[in-house]
XYZ file of C-alpha atoms in Angstrom:
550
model
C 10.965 29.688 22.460
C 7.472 31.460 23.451
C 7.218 31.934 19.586
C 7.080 28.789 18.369
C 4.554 25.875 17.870
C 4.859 23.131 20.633
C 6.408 20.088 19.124
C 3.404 18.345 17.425
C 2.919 21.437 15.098
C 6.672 21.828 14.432
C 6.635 18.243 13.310
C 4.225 18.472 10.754
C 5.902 18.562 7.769
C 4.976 18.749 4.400
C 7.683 16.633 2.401
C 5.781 16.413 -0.952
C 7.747 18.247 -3.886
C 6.628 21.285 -4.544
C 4.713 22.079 -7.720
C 7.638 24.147 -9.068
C 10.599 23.220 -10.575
C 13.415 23.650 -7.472
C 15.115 26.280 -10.226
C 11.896 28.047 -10.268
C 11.243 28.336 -6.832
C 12.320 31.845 -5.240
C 14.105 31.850 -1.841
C 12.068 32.638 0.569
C 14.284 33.985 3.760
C 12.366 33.664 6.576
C 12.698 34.615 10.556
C 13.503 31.614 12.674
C 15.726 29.353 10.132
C 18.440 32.361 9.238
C 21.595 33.778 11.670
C 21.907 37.654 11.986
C 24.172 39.300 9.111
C 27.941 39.444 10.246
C 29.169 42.242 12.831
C 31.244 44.567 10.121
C 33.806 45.052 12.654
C 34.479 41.521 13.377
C 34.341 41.366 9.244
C 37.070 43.895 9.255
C 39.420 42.285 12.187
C 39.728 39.272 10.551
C 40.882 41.305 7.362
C 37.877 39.655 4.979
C 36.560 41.873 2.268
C 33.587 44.009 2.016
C 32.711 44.617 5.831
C 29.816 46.224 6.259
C 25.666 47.035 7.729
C 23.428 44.999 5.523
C 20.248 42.820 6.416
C 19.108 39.758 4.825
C 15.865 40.793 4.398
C 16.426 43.805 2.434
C 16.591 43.550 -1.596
C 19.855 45.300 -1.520
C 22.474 43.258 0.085
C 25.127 46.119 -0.758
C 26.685 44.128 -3.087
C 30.132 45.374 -4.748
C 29.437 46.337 -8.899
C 31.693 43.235 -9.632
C 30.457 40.753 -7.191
C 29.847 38.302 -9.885
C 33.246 38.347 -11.413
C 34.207 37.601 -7.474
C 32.911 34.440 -6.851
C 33.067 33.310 -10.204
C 36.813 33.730 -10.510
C 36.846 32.705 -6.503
C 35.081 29.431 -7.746
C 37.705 28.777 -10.420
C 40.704 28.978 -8.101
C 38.812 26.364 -6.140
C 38.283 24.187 -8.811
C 41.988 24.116 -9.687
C 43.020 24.016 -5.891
C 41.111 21.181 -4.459
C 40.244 18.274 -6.697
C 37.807 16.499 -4.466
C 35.638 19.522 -5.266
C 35.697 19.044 -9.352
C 34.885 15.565 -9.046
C 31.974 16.106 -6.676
C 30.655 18.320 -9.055
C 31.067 15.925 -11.700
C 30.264 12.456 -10.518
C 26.856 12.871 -8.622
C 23.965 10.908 -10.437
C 21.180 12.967 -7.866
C 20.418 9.150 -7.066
C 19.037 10.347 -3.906
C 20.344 8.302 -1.501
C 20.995 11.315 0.707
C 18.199 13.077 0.106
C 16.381 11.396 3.807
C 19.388 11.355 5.461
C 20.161 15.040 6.060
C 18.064 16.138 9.726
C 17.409 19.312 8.408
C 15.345 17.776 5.399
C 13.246 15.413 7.642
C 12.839 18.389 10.667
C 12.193 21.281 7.673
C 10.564 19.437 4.739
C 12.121 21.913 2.544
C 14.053 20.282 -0.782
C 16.928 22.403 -0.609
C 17.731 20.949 2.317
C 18.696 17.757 0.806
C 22.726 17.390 0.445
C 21.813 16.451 -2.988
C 20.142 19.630 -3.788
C 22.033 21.946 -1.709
C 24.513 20.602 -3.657
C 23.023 21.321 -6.966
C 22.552 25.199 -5.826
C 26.396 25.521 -5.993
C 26.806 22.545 -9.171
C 24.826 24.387 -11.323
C 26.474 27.434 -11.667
C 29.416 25.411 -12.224
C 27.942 23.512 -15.104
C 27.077 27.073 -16.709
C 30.243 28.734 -16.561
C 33.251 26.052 -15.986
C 31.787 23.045 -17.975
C 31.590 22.655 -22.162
C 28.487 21.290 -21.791
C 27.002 24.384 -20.188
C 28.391 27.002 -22.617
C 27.435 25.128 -25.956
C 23.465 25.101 -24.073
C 23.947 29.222 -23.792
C 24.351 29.587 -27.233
C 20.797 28.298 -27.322
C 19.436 31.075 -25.086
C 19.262 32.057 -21.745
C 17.395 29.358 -20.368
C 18.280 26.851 -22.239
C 21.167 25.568 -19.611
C 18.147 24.293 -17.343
C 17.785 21.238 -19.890
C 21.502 20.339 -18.759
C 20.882 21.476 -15.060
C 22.584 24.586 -15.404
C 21.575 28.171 -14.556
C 23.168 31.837 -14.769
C 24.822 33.215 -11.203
C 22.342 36.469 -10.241
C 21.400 37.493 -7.375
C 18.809 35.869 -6.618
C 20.696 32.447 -6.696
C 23.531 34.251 -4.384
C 20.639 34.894 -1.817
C 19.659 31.135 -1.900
C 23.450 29.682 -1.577
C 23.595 32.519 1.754
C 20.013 30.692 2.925
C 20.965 26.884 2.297
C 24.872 27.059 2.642
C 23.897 28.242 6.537
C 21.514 25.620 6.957
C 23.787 22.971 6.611
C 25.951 21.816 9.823
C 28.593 20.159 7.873
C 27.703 17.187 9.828
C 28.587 14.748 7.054
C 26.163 11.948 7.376
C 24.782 12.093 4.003
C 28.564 11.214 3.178
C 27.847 8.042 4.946
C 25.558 6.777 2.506
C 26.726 8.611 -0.813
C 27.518 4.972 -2.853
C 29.776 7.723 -4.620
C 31.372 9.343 -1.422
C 30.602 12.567 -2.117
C 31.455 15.047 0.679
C 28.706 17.444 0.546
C 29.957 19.488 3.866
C 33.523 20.138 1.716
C 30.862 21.840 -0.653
C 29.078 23.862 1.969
C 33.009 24.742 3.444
C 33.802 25.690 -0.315
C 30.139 27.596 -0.693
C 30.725 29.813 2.392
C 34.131 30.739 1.358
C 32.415 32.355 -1.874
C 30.236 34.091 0.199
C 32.999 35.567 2.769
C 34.355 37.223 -0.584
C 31.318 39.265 -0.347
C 31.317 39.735 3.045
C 28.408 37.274 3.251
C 28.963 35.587 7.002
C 26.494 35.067 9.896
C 27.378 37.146 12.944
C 27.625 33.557 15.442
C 30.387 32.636 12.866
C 32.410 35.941 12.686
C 32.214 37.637 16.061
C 33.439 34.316 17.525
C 36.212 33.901 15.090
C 37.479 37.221 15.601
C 37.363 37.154 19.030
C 39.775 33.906 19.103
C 41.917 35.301 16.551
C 42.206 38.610 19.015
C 42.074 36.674 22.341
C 42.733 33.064 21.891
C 38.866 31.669 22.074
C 35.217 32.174 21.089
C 34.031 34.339 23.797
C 36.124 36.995 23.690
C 37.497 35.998 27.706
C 40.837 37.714 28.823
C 43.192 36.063 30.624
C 42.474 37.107 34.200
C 38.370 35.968 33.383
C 39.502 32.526 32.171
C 41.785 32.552 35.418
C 39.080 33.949 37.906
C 36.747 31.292 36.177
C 38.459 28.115 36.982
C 39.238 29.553 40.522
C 35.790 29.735 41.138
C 35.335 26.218 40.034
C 38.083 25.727 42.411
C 36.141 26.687 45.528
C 33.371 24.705 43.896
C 34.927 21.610 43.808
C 36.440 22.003 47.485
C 32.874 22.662 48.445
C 31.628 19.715 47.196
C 34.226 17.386 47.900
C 36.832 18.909 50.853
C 39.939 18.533 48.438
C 41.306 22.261 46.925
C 42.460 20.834 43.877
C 46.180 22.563 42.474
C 45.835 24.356 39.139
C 48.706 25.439 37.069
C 48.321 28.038 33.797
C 50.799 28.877 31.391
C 53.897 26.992 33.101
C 56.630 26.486 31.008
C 58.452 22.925 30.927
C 55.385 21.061 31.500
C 55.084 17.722 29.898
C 51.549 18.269 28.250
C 49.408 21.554 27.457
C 45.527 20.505 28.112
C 42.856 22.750 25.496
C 39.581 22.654 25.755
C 36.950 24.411 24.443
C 35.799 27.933 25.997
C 32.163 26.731 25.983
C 33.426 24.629 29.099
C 34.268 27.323 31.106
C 31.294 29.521 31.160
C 28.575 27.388 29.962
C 26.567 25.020 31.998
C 26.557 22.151 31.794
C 30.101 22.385 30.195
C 31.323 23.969 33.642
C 30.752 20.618 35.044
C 32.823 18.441 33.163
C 35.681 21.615 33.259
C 35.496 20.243 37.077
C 35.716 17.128 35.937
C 39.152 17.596 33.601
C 40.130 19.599 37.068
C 39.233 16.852 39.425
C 40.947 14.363 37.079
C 44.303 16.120 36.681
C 44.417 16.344 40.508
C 43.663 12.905 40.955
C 46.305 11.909 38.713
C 49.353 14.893 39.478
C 50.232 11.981 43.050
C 50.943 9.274 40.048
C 53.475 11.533 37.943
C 51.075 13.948 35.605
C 52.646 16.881 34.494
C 50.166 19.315 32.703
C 49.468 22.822 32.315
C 46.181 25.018 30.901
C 46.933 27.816 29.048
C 44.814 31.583 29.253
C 45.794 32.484 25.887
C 45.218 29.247 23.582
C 42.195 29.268 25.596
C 40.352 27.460 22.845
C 40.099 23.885 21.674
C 37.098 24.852 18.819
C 37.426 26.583 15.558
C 34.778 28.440 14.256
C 37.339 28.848 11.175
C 36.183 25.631 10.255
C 32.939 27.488 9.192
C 34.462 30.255 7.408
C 37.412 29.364 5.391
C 40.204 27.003 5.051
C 42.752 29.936 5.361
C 40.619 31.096 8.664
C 40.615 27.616 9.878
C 44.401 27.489 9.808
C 45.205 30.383 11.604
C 43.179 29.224 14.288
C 44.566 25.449 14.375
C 47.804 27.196 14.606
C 47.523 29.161 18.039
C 47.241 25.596 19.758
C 50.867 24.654 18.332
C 52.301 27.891 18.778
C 51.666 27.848 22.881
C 52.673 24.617 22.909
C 56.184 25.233 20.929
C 56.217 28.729 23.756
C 55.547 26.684 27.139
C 58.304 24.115 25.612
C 55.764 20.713 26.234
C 56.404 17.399 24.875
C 52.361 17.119 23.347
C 48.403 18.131 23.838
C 46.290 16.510 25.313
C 42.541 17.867 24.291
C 39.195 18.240 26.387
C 35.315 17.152 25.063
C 35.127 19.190 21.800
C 33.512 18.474 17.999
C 34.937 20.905 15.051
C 38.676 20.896 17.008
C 38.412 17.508 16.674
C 37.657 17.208 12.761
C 40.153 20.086 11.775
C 42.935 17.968 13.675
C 42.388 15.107 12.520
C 41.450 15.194 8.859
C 43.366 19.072 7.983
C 46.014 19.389 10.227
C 49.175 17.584 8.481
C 48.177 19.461 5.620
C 47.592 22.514 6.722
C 49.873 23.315 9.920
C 51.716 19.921 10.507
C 52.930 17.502 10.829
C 54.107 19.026 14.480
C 57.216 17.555 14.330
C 58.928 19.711 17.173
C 56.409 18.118 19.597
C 56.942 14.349 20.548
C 54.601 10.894 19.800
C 52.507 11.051 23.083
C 53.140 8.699 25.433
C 50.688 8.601 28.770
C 53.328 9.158 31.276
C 51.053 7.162 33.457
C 50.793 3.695 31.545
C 52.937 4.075 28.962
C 50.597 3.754 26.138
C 51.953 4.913 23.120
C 48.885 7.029 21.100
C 50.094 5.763 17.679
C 46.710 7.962 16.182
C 48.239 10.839 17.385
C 51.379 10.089 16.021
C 51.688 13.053 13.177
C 49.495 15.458 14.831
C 50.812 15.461 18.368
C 46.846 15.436 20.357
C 45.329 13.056 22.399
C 41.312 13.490 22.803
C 40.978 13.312 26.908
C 38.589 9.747 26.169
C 41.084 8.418 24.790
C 43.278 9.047 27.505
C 41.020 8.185 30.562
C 39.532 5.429 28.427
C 43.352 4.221 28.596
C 43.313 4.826 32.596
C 40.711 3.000 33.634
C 41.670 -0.480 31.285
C 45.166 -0.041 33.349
C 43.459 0.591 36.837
C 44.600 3.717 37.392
C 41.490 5.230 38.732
C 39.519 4.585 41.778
C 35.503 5.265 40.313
C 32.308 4.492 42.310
C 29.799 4.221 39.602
C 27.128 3.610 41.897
C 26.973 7.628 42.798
C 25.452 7.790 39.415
C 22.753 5.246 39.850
C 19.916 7.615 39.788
C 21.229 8.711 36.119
C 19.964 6.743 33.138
C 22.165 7.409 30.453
C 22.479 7.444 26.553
C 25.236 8.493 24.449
C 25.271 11.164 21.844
C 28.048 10.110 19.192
C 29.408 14.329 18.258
C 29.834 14.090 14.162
C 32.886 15.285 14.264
C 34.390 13.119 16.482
C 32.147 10.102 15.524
C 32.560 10.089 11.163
C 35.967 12.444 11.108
C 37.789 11.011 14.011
C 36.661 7.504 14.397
C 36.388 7.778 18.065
C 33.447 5.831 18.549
C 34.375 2.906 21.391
C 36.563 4.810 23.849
C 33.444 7.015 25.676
C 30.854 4.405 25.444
C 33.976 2.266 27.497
C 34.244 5.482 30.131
C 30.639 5.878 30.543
C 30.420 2.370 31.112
C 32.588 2.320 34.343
C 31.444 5.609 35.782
C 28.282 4.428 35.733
C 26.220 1.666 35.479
C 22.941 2.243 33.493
C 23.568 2.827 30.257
C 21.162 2.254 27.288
C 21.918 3.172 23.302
C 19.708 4.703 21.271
C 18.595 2.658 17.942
C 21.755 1.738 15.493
C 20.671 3.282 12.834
C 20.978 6.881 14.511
C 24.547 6.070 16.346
C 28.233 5.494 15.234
C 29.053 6.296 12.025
C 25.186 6.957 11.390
C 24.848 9.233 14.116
C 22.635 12.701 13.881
C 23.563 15.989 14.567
C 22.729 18.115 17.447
C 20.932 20.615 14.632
C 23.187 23.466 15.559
C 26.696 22.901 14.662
C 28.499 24.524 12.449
C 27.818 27.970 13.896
C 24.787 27.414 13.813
C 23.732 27.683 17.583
C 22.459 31.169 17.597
C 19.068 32.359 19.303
C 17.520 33.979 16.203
C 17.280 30.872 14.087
C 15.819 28.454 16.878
C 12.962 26.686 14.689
C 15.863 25.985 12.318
C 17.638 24.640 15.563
C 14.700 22.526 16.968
C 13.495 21.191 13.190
C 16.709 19.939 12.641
C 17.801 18.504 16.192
C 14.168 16.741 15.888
C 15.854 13.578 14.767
C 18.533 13.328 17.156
C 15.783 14.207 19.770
C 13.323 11.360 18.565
C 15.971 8.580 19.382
C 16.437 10.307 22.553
C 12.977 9.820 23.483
C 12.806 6.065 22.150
C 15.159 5.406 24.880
C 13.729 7.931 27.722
C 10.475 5.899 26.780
C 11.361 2.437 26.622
C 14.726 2.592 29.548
C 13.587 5.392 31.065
C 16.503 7.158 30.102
C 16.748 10.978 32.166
C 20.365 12.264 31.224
C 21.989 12.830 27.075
C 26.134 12.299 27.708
C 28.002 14.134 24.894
C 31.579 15.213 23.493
C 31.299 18.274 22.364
C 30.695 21.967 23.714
C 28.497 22.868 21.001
C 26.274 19.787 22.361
C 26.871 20.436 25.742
C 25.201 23.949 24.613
C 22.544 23.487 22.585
C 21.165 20.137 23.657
C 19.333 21.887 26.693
C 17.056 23.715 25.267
C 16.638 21.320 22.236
C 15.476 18.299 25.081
C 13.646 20.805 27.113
C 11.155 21.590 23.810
C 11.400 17.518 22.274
C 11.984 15.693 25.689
C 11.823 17.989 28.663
C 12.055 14.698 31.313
C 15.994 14.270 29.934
C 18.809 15.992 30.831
C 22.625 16.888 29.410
C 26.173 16.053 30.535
C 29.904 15.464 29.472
C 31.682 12.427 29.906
C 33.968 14.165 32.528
C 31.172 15.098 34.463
C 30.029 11.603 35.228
C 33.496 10.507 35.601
C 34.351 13.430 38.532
C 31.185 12.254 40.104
C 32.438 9.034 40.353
C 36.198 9.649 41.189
C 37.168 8.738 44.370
C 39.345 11.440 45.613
C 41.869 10.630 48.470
C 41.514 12.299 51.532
C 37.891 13.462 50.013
C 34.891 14.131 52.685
C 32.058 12.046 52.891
C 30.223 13.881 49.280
C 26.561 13.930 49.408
C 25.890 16.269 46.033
C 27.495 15.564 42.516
C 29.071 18.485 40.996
C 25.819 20.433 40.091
C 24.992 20.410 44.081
C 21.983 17.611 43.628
C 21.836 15.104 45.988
C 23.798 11.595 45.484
C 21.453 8.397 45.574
C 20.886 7.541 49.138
C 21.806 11.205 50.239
C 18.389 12.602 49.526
C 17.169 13.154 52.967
C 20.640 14.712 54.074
C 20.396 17.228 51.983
C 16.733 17.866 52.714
C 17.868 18.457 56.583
C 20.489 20.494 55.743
C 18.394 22.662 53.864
């Protein structure tokens, strides 16, 4: 981050309107807001068309002679295949209402970062070629469309969907405050699928697709890693706490199959809260849990999500096919985002419903997870959210009390799930300071992290740290006015890019998972004495202890 302005010069944004028309502005692709071009092999695993070298910022993107035919007759089949998308191109008024509330637009300043224009890039193309309207303008001359908002596909207006369509994390708060409900992420989903017909992906999309679709998660891990990984964790935790906690992978005839995302298992602070799921399911194997990991659905995200529909299935459906191969009765799910949107709001409709799997039922209270009814998946808040109101676990929150803590309500999770009370209620009891930031940036309302959607690559880190700027702001409201030190999250992308997006806004705070905070707190039986949390930092009180020992 050596290249970029410190945070008072990043903030200093120019949001007047430019003195061009936004038609008559040329895309300008710059260095810091754009992800590398797509790997052509992982292009070419995933069977996508038109795999090959070709750099953003050269003129010639290598385009095929009849690229225009492409994702014009790509964009028809669209059209007639999802309705939502015809009516959002047909009902928005470009009232605005979005336009201030899309992070990238306040962190960037630029226009076509409002949903509402971002929008337009795609809408008016379809007013040219797919609307009545648009062809009786044409017979007026080539320009004459712009009087009706409507403007010829070239090349140029291909460059700017590839520029705007990948600055957009499909977060879906504009959607919040559309009066018409327009969905303007289904429009970025629907924008990047034209562009994959070209070959047109970012390589922190692709490579991580194709390496789930060739070894069941993001990073490409084989089974023996993802094995020797939570082994190691394993030593960790008996380390820390005297207890070797049991592990069982791929065991056929368990009652539940646990995913979670790879981004847990080798990425701190992720590995923490791995622990934490690890720490749990010991705790809780003495009162009748029966639950297996898996090495080869070794992946609760999907980075499919961000590519296609048709990509986004084939990854949802790796999660049900282990689970119909180990023979379990449902899933229970770890601390993700996107897994938690494509299960929720796609899956019946594209995979499901997963009717060979049963209605989960906690085998430890006997609550029935009516939610989860059609798709079969419990979200792991839901379910220790469900422990604690029955007294199932034994949690000393007080082993926290040097830890201030906010909560970070993941989009997906937050708007597409709904799951908005159940980790404020776990945070709550594994620790007791806890602050929120304003209302207006939580819940529903809630900003992104400024990197989802594949968009947490190194190469576009101003994009990154303009648009997490919001998000960051209510973070230091309540590290200024609580005194706040540690960001609690849901997701792995979070868990990820958080760090370095505090460490440039609001270096004094620091990130976590829900699980995390509740290991610390868990009261093991038969534990030692534990004078570090899981990250080997001293408990409150312990602080000279581990100053001797060192």
């Amino acid at each position: 981050m050596s290249d970029l302005s410190d945070p008072d010069g990043l903030f200093k944004k120019d949001h007047h309107p430019p003195q061009t028309g936004w038609m008559d502005t040329p895309v300008d692709i710059r260095k810091g807001i754009y992800c590398y071009a797509a790997n052509p092999k992982s292009v070419e695993y995933l069977s996508l068309p038109y795999a090959r070298e070709w750099n953003p910022l050269d003129d010639d993107w290598k385009l095929p002679d009849d690229w225009k035919q492409i994702v014009l007759e790509g964009l028809r089949e669209r059209l007639e295949k999802f309705r939502s998308l015809k009516v959002f191109m047909d009902i928005c008024v470009r009232c605005g209402a979005c336009a201030d509330k899309c992070h990238y637009f306040i962190g960037t300043g630029d226009p076509k970062n409002m949903p509402v224009l971002r929008a337009e890039l795609l809408r008016s193309v379809y007013r040219n070629d797919f609307t009545a309207a648009g062809k009786i303008f044409n017979l007026f001359g080539k320009n004459a469309g712009k009087l009706y908002g409507a403007r010829e596909l070239n090349e140029d207006v291909l460059k700017e969907w590839w520029y705007y369509f990948f600055q957009c994390s499909e977060c879906r708060r504009c959607s919040v405050f559309c009066p018409y409900g327009i969905d303007t992420a289904e429009i970025t989903i629907i924008g990047r699928e034209l562009l994959n017909l070209l070959g047109l992906n970012v390589d922190w999309i692709a490579t991580p697709v194709a390496n789930c679709y060739r070894t069941g998660n993001h990073l490409g891990i084989q089974p023996h890693a993802y094995k020797d990984m939570l082994d190691f964790f394993t030593d960790d935790i008996e380390e820390i706490t005297g207890i070797r906690v049991d592990m069982s992978l791929n065991r056929k005839g368990a009652e539940i199959l646990f995913i979670t995302p790879s981004g847990d298992i080798f990425a701190d602070p992720g590995t923490y809260t791995c622990m934490g799921y690890m720490m749990l399911f010991h705790y809780l194997q003495d009162l009748g849990l029966d639950i297996t990991w898996s090495t080869y659905a070794s992946e609760g995200g999907n980075f499919g999500f961000f590519t296609s529909h048709e990509t986004m299935k084939r990854l949802n459906s790796k999660m049900y096919a282990e689970a119909k191969r180990l023979g379990v009765k449902w899933i229970l799910g770890g601390e993700c985002g996107h897994m938690w949107r494509v299960i929720t709001q796609y899956m019946d409709t594209m995979n499901g419903p997963a009717d060979f799997l049963e209605e989960p039922v906690s085998p430890l209270t006997g609550t029935k997870f009516e939610n989860a009814k059609s798709t079969k998946m419990v979200h792991i808040t839901e379910f220790t959210a469900d422990l604690i109101k029955h007294g199932k676990l034994n949690l000393d929150p007080s082993r926290s009390d040097n830890k201030i803590v906010t909560f970070h309500d993941s989009c997906n999770p937050a708007r597409g799930m709904g799951l908005l009370e159940e980790p404020r209620y776990v945070i709550r009891k594994a620790c007791n300071h806890f602050y929120e930031m304003p209302e207006n940036t939580i819940r529903e309302q809630t900003f992104c992290c400024g990197s989802g959607a594949g968009l947490n690559a190194g190469e576009n880190m101003e994009l990154r740290l303009a648009g997490g700027m919001p998000r960051a702001n209510a973070v230091q409201f309540t590290h200024e006015k609580y005194g706040v030190n540690m960001l609690a999250c849901i997701c792995a992308i979070d868990r990820a890019v958080f760090p370095p997006l505090m460490e440039y806004w609001v270096p004094e705070v620091d990130v976590t998972g829900i699980h995390e905070l509740v290991a610390n707190a868990l009261i093991l039986p038969g534990e030692k004495e534990r004078k570090t949390d899981l990250r080997g930092e001293p408990l409150p009180g312990m602080e000279e202890e581990d100053a001797e020992d060192v």
